[in-house]
N, CA and C atoms as an extended XYZ file, in Angstrom:
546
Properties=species:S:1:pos:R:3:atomname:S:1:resname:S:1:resid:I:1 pbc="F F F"
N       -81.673        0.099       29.920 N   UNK     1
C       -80.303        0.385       29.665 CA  UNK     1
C       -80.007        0.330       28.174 C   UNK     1
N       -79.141        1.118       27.873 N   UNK     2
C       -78.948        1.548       26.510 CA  UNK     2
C       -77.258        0.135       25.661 C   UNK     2
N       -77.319        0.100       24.784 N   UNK     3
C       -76.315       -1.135       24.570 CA  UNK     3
C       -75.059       -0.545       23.948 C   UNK     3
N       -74.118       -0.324       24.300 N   UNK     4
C       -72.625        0.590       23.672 CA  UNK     4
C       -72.646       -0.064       22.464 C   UNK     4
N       -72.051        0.560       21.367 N   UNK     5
C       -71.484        0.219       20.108 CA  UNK     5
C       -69.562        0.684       20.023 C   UNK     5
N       -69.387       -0.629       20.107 N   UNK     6
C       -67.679       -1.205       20.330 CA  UNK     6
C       -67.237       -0.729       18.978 C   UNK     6
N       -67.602       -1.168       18.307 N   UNK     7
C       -67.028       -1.629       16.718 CA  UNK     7
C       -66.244        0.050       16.754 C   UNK     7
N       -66.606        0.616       16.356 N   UNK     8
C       -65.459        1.658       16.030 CA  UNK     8
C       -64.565        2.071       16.778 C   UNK     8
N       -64.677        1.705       18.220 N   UNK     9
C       -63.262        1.353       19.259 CA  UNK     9
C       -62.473        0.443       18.526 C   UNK     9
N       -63.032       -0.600       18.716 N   UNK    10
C       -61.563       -2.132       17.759 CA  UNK    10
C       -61.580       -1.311       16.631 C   UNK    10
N       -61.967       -0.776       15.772 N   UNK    11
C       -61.356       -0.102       14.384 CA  UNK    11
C       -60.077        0.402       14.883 C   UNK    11
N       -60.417        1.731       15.580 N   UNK    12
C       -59.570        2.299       15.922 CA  UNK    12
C       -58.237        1.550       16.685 C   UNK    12
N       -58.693        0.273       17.358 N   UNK    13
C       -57.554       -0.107       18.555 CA  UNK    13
C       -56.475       -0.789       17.173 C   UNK    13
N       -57.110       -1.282       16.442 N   UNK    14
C       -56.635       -2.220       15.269 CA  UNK    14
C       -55.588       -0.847       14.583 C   UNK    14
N       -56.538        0.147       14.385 N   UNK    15
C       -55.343        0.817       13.231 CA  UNK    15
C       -54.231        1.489       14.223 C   UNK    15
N       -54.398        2.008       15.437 N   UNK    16
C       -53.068        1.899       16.158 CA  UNK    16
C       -52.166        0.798       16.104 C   UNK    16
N       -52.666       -0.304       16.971 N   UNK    17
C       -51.628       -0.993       16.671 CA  UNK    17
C       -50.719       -1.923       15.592 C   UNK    17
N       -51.723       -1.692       14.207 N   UNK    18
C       -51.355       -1.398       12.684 CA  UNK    18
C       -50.243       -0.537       12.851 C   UNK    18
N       -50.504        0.678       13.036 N   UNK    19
C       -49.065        1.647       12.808 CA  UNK    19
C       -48.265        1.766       13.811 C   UNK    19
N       -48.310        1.237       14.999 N   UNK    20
C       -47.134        1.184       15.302 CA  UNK    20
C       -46.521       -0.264       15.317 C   UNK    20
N       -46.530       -1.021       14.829 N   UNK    21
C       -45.992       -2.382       14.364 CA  UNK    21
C       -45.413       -1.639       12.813 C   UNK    21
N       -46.357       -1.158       12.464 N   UNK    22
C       -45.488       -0.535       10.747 CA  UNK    22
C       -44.711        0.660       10.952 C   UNK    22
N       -44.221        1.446       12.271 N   UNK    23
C       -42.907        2.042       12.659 CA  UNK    23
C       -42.335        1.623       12.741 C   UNK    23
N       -42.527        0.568       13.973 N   UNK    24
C       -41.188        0.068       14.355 CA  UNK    24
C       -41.048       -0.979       13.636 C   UNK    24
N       -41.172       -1.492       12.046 N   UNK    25
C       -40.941       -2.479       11.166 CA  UNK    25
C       -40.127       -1.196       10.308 C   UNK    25
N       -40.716        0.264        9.883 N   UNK    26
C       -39.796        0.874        9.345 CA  UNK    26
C       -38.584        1.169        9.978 C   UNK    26
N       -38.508        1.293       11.205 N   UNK    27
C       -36.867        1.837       12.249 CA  UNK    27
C       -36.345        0.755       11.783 C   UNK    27
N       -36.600       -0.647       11.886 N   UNK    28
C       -35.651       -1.593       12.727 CA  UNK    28
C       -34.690       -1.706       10.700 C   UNK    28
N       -36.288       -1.765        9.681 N   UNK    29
C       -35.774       -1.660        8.183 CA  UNK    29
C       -34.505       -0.123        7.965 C   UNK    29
N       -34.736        0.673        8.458 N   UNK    30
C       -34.003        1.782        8.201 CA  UNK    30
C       -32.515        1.726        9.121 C   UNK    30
N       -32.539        0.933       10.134 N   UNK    31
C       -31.375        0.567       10.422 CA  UNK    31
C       -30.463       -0.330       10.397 C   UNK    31
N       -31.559       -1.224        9.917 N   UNK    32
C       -30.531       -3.152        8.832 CA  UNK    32
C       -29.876       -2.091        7.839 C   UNK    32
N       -30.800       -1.276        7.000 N   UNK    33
C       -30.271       -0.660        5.322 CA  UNK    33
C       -28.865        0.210        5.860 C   UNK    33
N       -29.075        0.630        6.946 N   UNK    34
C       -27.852        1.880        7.570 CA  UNK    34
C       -26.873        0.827        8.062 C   UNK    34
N       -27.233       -0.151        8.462 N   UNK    35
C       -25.785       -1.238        9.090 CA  UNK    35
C       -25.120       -1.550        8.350 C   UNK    35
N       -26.345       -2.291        7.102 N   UNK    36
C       -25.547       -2.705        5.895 CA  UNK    36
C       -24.624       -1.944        4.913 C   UNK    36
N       -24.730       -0.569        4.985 N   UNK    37
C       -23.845        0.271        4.051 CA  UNK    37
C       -22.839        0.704        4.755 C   UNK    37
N       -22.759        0.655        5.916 N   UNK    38
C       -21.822        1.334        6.574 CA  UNK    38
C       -20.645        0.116        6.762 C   UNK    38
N       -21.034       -1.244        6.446 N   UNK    39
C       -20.163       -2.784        6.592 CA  UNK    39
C       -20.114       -2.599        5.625 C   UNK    39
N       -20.709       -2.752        4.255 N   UNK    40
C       -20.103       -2.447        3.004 CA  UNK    40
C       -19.205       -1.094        2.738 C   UNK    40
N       -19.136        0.149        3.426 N   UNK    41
C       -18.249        1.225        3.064 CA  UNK    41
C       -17.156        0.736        4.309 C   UNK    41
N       -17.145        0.160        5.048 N   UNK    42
C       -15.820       -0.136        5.932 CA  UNK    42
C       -14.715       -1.528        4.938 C   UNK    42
N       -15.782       -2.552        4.480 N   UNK    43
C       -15.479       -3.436        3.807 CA  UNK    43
C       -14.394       -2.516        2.314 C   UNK    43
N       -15.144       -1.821        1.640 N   UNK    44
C       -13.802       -1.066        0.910 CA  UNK    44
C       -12.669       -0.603        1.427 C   UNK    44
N       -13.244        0.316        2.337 N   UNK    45
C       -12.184        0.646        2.730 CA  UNK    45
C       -10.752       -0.042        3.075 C   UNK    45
N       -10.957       -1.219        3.588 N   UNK    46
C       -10.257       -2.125        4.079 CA  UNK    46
C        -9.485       -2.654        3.232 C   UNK    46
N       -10.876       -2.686        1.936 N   UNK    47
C        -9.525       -3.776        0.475 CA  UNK    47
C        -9.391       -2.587       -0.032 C   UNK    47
N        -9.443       -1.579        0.269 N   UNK    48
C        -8.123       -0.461       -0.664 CA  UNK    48
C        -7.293        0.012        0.526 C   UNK    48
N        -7.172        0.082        1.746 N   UNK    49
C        -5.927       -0.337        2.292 CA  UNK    49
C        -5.197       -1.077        2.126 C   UNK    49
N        -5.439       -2.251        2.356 N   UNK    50
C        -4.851       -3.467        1.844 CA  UNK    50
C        -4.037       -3.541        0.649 C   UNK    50
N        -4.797       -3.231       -0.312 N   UNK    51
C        -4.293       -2.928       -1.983 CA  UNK    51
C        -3.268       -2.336       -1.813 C   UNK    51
N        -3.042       -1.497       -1.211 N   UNK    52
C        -2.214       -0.388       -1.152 CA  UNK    52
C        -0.779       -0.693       -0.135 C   UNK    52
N        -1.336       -1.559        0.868 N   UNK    53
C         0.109       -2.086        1.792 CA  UNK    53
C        -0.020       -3.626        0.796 C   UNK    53
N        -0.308       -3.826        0.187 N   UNK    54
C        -0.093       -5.080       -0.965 CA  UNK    54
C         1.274       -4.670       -2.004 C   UNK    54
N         1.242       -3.101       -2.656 N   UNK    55
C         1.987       -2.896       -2.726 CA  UNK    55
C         3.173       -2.167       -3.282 C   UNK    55
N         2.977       -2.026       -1.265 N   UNK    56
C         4.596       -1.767       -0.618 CA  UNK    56
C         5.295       -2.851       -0.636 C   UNK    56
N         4.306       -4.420       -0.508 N   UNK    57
C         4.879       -5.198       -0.059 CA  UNK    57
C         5.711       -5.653       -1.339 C   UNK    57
N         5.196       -5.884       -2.501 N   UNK    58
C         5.731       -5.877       -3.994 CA  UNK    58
C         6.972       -5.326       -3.593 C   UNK    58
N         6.866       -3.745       -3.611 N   UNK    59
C         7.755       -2.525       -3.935 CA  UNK    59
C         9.062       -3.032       -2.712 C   UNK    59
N         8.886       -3.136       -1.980 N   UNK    60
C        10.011       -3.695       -1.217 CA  UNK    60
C        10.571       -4.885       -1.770 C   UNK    60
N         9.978       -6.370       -1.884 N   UNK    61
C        10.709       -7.116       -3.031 CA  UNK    61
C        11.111       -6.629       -3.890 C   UNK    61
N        10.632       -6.227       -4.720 N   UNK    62
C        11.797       -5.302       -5.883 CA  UNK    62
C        12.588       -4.988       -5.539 C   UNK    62
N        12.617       -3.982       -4.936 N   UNK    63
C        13.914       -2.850       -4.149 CA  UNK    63
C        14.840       -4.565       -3.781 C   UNK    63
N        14.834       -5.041       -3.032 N   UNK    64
C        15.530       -6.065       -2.645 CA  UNK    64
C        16.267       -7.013       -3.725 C   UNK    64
N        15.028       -7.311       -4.677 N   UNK    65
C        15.701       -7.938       -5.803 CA  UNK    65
C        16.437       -7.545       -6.793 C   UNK    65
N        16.482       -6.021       -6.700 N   UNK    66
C        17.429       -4.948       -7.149 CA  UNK    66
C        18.610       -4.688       -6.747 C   UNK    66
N        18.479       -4.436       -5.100 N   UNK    67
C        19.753       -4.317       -4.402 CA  UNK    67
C        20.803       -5.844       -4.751 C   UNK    67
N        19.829       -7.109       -4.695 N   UNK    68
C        20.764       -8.332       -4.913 CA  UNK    68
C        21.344       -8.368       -6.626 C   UNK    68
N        20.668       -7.745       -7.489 N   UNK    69
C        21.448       -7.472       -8.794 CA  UNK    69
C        22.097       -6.908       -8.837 C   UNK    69
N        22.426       -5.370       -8.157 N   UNK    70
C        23.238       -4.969       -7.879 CA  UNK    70
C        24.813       -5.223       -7.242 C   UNK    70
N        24.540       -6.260       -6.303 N   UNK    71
C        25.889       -6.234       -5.646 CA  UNK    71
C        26.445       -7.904       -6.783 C   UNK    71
N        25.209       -8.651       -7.106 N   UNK    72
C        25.993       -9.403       -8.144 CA  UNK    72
C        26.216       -8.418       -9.298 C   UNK    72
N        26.291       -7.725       -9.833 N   UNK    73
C        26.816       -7.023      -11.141 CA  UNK    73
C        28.140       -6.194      -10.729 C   UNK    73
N        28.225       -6.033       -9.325 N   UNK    74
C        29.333       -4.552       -9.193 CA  UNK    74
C        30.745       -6.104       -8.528 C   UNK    74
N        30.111       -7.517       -7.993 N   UNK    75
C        31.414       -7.926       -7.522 CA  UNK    75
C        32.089       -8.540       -8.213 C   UNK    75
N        32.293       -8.533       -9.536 N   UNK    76
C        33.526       -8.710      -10.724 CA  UNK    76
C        33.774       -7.626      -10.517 C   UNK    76
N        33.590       -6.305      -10.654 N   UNK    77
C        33.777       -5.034      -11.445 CA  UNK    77
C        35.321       -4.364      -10.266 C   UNK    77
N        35.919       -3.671      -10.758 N   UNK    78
C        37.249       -3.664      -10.219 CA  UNK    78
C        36.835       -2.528       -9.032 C   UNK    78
N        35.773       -1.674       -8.850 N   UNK    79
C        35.654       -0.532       -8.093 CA  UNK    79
C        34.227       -0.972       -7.464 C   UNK    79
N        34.292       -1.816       -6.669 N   UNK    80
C        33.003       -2.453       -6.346 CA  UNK    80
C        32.053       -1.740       -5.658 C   UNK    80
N        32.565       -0.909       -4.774 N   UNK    81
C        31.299        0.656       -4.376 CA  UNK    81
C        30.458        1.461       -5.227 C   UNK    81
N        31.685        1.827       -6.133 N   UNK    82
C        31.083        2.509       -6.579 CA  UNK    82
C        30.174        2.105       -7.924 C   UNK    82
N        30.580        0.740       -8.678 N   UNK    83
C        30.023        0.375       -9.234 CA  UNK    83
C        28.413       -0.178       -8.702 C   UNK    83
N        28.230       -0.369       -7.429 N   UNK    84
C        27.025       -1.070       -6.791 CA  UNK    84
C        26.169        0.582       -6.925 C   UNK    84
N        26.637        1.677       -6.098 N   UNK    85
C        26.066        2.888       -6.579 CA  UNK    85
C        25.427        3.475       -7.946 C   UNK    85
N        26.215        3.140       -8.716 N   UNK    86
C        25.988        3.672      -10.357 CA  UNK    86
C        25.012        1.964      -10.851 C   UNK    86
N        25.054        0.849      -10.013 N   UNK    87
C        23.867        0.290      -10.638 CA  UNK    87
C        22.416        1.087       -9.901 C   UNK    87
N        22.602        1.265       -8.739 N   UNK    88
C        21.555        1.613       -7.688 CA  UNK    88
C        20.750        2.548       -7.930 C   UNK    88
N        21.502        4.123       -8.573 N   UNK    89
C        20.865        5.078       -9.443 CA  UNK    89
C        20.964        5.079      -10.307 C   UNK    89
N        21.575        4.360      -11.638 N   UNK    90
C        21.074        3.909      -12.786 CA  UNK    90
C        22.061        4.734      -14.109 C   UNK    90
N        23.637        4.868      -13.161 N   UNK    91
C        24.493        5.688      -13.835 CA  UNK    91
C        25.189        4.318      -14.384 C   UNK    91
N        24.857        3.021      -14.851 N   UNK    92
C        26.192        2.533      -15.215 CA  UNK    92
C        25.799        2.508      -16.816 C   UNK    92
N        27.271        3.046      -17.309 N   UNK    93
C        27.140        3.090      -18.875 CA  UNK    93
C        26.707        1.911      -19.568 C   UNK    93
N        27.379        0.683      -18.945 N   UNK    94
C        27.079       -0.710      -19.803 CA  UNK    94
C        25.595       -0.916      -19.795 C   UNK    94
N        24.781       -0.666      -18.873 N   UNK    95
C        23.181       -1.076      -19.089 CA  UNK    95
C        22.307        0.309      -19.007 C   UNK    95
N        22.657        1.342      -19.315 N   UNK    96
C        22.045        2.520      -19.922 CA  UNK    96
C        21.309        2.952      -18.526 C   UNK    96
N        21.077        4.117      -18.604 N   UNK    97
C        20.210        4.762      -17.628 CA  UNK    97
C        18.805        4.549      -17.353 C   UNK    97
N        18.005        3.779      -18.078 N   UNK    98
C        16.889        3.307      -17.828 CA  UNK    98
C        16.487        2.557      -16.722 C   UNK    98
N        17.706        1.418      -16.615 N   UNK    99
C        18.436        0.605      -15.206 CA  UNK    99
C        18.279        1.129      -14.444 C   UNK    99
N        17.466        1.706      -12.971 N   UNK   100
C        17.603        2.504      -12.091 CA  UNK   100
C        16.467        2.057      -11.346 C   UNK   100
N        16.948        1.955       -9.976 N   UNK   101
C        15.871        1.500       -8.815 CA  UNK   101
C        14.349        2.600       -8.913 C   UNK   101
N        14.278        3.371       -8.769 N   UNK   102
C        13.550        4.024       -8.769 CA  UNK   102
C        12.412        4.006       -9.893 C   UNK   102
N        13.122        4.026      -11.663 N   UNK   103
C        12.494        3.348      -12.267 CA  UNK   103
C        12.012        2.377      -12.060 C   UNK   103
N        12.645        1.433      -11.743 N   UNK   104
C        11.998       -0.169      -11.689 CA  UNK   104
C        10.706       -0.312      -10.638 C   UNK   104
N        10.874        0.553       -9.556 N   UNK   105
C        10.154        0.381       -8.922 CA  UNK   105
C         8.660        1.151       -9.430 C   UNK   105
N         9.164        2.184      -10.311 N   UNK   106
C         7.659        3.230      -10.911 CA  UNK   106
C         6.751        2.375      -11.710 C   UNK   106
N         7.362        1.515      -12.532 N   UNK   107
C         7.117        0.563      -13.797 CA  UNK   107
C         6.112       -0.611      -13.141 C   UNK   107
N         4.980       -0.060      -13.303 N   UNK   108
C         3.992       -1.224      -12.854 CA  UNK   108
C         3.903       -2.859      -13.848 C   UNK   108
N         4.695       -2.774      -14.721 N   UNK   109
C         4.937       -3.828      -15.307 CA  UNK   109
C         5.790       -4.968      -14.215 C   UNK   109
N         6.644       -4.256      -13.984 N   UNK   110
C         7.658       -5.259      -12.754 CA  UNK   110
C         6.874       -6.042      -11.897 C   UNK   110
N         5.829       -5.324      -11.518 N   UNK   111
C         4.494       -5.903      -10.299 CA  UNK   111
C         3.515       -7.140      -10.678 C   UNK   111
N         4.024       -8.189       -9.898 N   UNK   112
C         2.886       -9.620      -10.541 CA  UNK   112
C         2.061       -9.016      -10.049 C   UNK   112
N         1.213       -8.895       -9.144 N   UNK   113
C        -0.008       -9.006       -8.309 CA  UNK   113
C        -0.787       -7.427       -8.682 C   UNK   113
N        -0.312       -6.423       -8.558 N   UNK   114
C        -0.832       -5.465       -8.497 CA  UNK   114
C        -0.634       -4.199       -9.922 C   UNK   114
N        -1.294       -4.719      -10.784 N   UNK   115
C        -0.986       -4.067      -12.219 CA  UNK   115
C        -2.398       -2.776      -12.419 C   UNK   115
N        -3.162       -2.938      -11.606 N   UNK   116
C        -4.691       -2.207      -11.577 CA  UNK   116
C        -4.308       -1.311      -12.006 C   UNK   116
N        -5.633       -0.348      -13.041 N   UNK   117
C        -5.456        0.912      -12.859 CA  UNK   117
C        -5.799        1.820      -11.474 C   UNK   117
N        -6.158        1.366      -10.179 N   UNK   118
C        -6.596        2.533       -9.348 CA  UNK   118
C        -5.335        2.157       -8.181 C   UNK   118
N        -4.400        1.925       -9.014 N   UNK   119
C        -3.011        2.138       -8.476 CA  UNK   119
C        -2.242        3.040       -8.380 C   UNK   119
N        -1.487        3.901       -7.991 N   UNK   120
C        -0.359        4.805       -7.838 CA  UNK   120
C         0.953        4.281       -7.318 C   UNK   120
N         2.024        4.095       -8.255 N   UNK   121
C         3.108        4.099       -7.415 CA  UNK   121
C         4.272        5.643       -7.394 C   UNK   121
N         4.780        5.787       -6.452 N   UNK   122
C         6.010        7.110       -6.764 CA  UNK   122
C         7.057        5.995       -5.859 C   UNK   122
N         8.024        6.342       -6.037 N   UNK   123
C         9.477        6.023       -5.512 CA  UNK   123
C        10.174        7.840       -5.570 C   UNK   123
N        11.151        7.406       -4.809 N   UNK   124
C        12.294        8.769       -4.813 CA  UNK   124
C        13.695        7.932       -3.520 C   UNK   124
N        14.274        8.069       -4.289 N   UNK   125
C        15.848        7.851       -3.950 CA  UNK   125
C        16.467        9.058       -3.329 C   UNK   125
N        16.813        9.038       -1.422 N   UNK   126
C        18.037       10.338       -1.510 CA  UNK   126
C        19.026        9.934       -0.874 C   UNK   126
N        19.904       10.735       -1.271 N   UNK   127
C        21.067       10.262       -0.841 CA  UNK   127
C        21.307       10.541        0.528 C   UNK   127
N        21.915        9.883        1.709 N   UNK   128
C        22.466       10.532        2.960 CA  UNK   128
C        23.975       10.496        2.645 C   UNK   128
N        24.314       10.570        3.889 N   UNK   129
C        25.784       10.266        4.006 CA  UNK   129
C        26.573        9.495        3.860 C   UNK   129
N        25.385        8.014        4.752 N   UNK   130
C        26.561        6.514        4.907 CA  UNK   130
C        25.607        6.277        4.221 C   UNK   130
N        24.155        6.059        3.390 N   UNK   131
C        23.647        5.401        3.122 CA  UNK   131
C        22.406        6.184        2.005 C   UNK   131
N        21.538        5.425        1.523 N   UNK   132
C        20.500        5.703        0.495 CA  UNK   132
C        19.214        5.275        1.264 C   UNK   132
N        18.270        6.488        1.162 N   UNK   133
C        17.189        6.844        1.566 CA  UNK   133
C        16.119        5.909        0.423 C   UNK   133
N        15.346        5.175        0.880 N   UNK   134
C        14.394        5.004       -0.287 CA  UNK   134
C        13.002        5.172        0.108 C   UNK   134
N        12.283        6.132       -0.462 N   UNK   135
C        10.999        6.010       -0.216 CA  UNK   135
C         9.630        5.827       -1.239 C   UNK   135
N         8.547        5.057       -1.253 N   UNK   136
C         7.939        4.259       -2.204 CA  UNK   136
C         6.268        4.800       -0.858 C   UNK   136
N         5.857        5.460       -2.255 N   UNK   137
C         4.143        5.455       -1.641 CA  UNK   137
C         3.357        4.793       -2.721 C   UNK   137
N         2.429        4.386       -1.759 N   UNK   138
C         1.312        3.649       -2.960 CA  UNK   138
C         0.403        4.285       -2.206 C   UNK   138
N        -0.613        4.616       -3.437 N   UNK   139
C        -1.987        4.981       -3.348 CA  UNK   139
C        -2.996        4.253       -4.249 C   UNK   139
N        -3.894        3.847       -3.426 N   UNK   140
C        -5.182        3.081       -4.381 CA  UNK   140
C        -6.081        4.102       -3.809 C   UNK   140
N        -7.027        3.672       -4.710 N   UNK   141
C        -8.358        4.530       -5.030 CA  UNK   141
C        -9.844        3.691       -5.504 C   UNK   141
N       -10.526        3.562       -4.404 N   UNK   142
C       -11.528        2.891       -4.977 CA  UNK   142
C       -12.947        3.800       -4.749 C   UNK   142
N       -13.512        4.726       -6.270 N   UNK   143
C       -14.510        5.201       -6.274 CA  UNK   143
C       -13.977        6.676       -5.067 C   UNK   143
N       -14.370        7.069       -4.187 N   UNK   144
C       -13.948        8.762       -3.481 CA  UNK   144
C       -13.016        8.279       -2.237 C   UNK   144
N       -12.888        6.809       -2.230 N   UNK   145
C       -12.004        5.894       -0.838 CA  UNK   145
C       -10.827        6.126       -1.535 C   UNK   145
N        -9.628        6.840       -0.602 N   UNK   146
C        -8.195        6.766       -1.174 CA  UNK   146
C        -7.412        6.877       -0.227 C   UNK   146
N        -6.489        5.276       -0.144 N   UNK   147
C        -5.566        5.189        0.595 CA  UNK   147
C        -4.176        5.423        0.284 C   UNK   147
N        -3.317        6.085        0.808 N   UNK   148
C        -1.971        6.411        0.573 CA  UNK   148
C        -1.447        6.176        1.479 C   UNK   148
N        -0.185        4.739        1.392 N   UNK   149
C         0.715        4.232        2.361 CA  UNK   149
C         2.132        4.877        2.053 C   UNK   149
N         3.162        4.871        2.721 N   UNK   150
C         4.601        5.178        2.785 CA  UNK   150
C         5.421        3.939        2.748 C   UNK   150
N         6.708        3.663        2.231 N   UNK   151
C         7.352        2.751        2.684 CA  UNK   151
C         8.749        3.359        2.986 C   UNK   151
N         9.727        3.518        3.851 N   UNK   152
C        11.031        4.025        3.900 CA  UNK   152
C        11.894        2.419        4.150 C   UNK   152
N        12.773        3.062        3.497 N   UNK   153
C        13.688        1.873        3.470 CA  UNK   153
C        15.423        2.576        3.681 C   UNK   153
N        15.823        1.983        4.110 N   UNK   154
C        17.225        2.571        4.560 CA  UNK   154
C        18.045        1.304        3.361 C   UNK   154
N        19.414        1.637        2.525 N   UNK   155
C        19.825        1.033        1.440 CA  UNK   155
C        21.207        1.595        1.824 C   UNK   155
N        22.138        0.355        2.742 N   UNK   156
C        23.427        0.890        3.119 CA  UNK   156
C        24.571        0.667        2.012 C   UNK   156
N        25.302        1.709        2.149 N   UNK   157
C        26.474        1.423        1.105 CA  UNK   157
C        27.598        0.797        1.659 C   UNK   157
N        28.186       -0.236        0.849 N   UNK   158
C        29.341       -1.038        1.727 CA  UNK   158
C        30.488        0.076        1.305 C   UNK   158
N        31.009       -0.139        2.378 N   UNK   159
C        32.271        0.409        2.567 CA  UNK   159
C        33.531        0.338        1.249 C   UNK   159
N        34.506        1.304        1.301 N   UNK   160
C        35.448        0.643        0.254 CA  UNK   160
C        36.501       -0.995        0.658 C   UNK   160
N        36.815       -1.596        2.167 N   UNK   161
C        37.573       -2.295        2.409 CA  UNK   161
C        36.689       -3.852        2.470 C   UNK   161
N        34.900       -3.745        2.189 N   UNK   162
C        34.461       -4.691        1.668 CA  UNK   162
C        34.663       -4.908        0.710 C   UNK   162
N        34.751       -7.223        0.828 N   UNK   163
C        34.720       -7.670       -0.109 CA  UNK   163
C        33.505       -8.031       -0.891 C   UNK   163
N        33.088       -8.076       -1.862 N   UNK   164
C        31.415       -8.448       -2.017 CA  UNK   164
C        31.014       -9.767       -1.698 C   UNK   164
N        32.090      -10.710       -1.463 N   UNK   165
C        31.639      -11.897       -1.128 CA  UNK   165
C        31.349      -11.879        0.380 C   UNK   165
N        31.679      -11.408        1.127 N   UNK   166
C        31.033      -10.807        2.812 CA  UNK   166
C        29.833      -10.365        2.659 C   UNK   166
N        29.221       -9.421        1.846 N   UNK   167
C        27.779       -8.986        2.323 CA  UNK   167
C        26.533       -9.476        1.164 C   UNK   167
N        25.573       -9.415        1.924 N   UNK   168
C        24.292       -9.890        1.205 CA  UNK   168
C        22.794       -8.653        1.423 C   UNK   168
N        22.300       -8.945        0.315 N   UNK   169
C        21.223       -8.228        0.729 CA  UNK   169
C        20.770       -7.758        1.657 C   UNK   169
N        20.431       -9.019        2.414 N   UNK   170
C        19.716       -8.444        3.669 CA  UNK   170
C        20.683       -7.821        4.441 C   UNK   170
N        21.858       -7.429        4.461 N   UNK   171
C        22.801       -6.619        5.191 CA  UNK   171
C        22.277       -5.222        4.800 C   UNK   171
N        22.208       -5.019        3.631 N   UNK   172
C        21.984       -3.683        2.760 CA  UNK   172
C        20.695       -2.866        2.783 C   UNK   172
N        20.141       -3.501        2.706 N   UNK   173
C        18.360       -2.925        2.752 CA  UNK   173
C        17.618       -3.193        4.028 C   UNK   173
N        17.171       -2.214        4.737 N   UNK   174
C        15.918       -3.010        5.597 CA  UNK   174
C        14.582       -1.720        6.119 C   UNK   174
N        14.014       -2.182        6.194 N   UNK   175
C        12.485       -0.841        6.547 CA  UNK   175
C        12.898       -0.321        7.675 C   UNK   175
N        12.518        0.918        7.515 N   UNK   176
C        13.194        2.025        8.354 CA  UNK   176
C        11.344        2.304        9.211 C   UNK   176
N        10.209        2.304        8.144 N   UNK   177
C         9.064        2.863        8.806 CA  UNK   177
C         8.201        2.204        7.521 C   UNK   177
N         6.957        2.315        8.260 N   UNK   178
C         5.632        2.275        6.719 CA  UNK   178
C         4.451        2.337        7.628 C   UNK   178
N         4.281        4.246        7.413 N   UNK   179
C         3.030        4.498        7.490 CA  UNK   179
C         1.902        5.040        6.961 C   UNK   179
N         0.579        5.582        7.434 N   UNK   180
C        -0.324        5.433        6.406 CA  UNK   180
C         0.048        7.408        6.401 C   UNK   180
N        -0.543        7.771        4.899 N   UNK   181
C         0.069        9.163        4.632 CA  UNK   181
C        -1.358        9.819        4.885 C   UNK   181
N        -1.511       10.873        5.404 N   UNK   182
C        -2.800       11.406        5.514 CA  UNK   182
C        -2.973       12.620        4.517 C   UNK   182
């Protein structure tokens, strides 16, 4: 009887199961590297949403801390509507036209928290009938990620037979909507 020679079987059994232990070590590597970027590109995403309903949230304090300067500046004043109006859009002669919600709110200086450059703010003021429209988008931008939020705010005008010592801010202002802008 003749005696088999093995050895280049186990070569062979060895370098199979060499490469496929070094596939499936490349899949399982090629899909940690794919998990991990896709948690890091959700992870931005998230803090430039955020950034961005960060602030509205600013931009609404303002607006608020505006509306409350407002109705303290117009309740000495002998025409108290309309003086709260002409602070609101930024017509009153005594503090110049610069004074104006809309400004204040554009002016990233006003903003503790959120002074970045991959900030955007716009405001726009309209008028309705009984009341003032306010709307404030922020957009951040981080690298080709860009979020753009809305804020609407409804800004009621008191009546002429109010006294200013009856109403307060929070009577005057309150969020109408804030959603994300596509």
């Amino acid at each position: 009887m003749s005696k088999q020679n093995n050895k280049g079987a186990i070569m062979a059994l060895v370098l199979l199961m060499s490469s496929v232990v070094i596939a499936a070590g490349t899949a399982l590597l090629s899909t940690s590297i794919m998990n991990y970027k896709m948690k890091r590109l959700n992870s931005r995403v998230k803090r430039t949403f955020y950034s961005a309903e960060g602030v509205l949230d600013e931009a609404y304090i303002i607006a608020f801390n505006f509306v409350e300067s407002a109705l303290e500046y117009a309740c000495d004043k002998e025409n108290f509507r309309d003086t709260y109006l002409n602070f609101i859009t930024g017509n009153c002669e005594e503090l110049g036209s610069d004074n104006s919600l809309v400004k204040s709110l554009k002016d990233k200086s006003n903003y503790l928290i959120y002074k970045e450059s991959n900030m955007e703010i716009d405001a726009e003021l309209f008028d309705k009938s009984d009341c003032m429209q306010l709307e404030v988008v922020s957009c951040c931008t981080d690298d080709k990620i860009e979020k753009k939020l809305k804020l609407i705010c409804r800004i009621m005008i008191p009546g002429y037979d109010v006294s200013p010592g009856e109403i307060s801010p929070e009577d005057l202002i309150c969020i109408i909507e804030w959603k994300l802008e596509r």
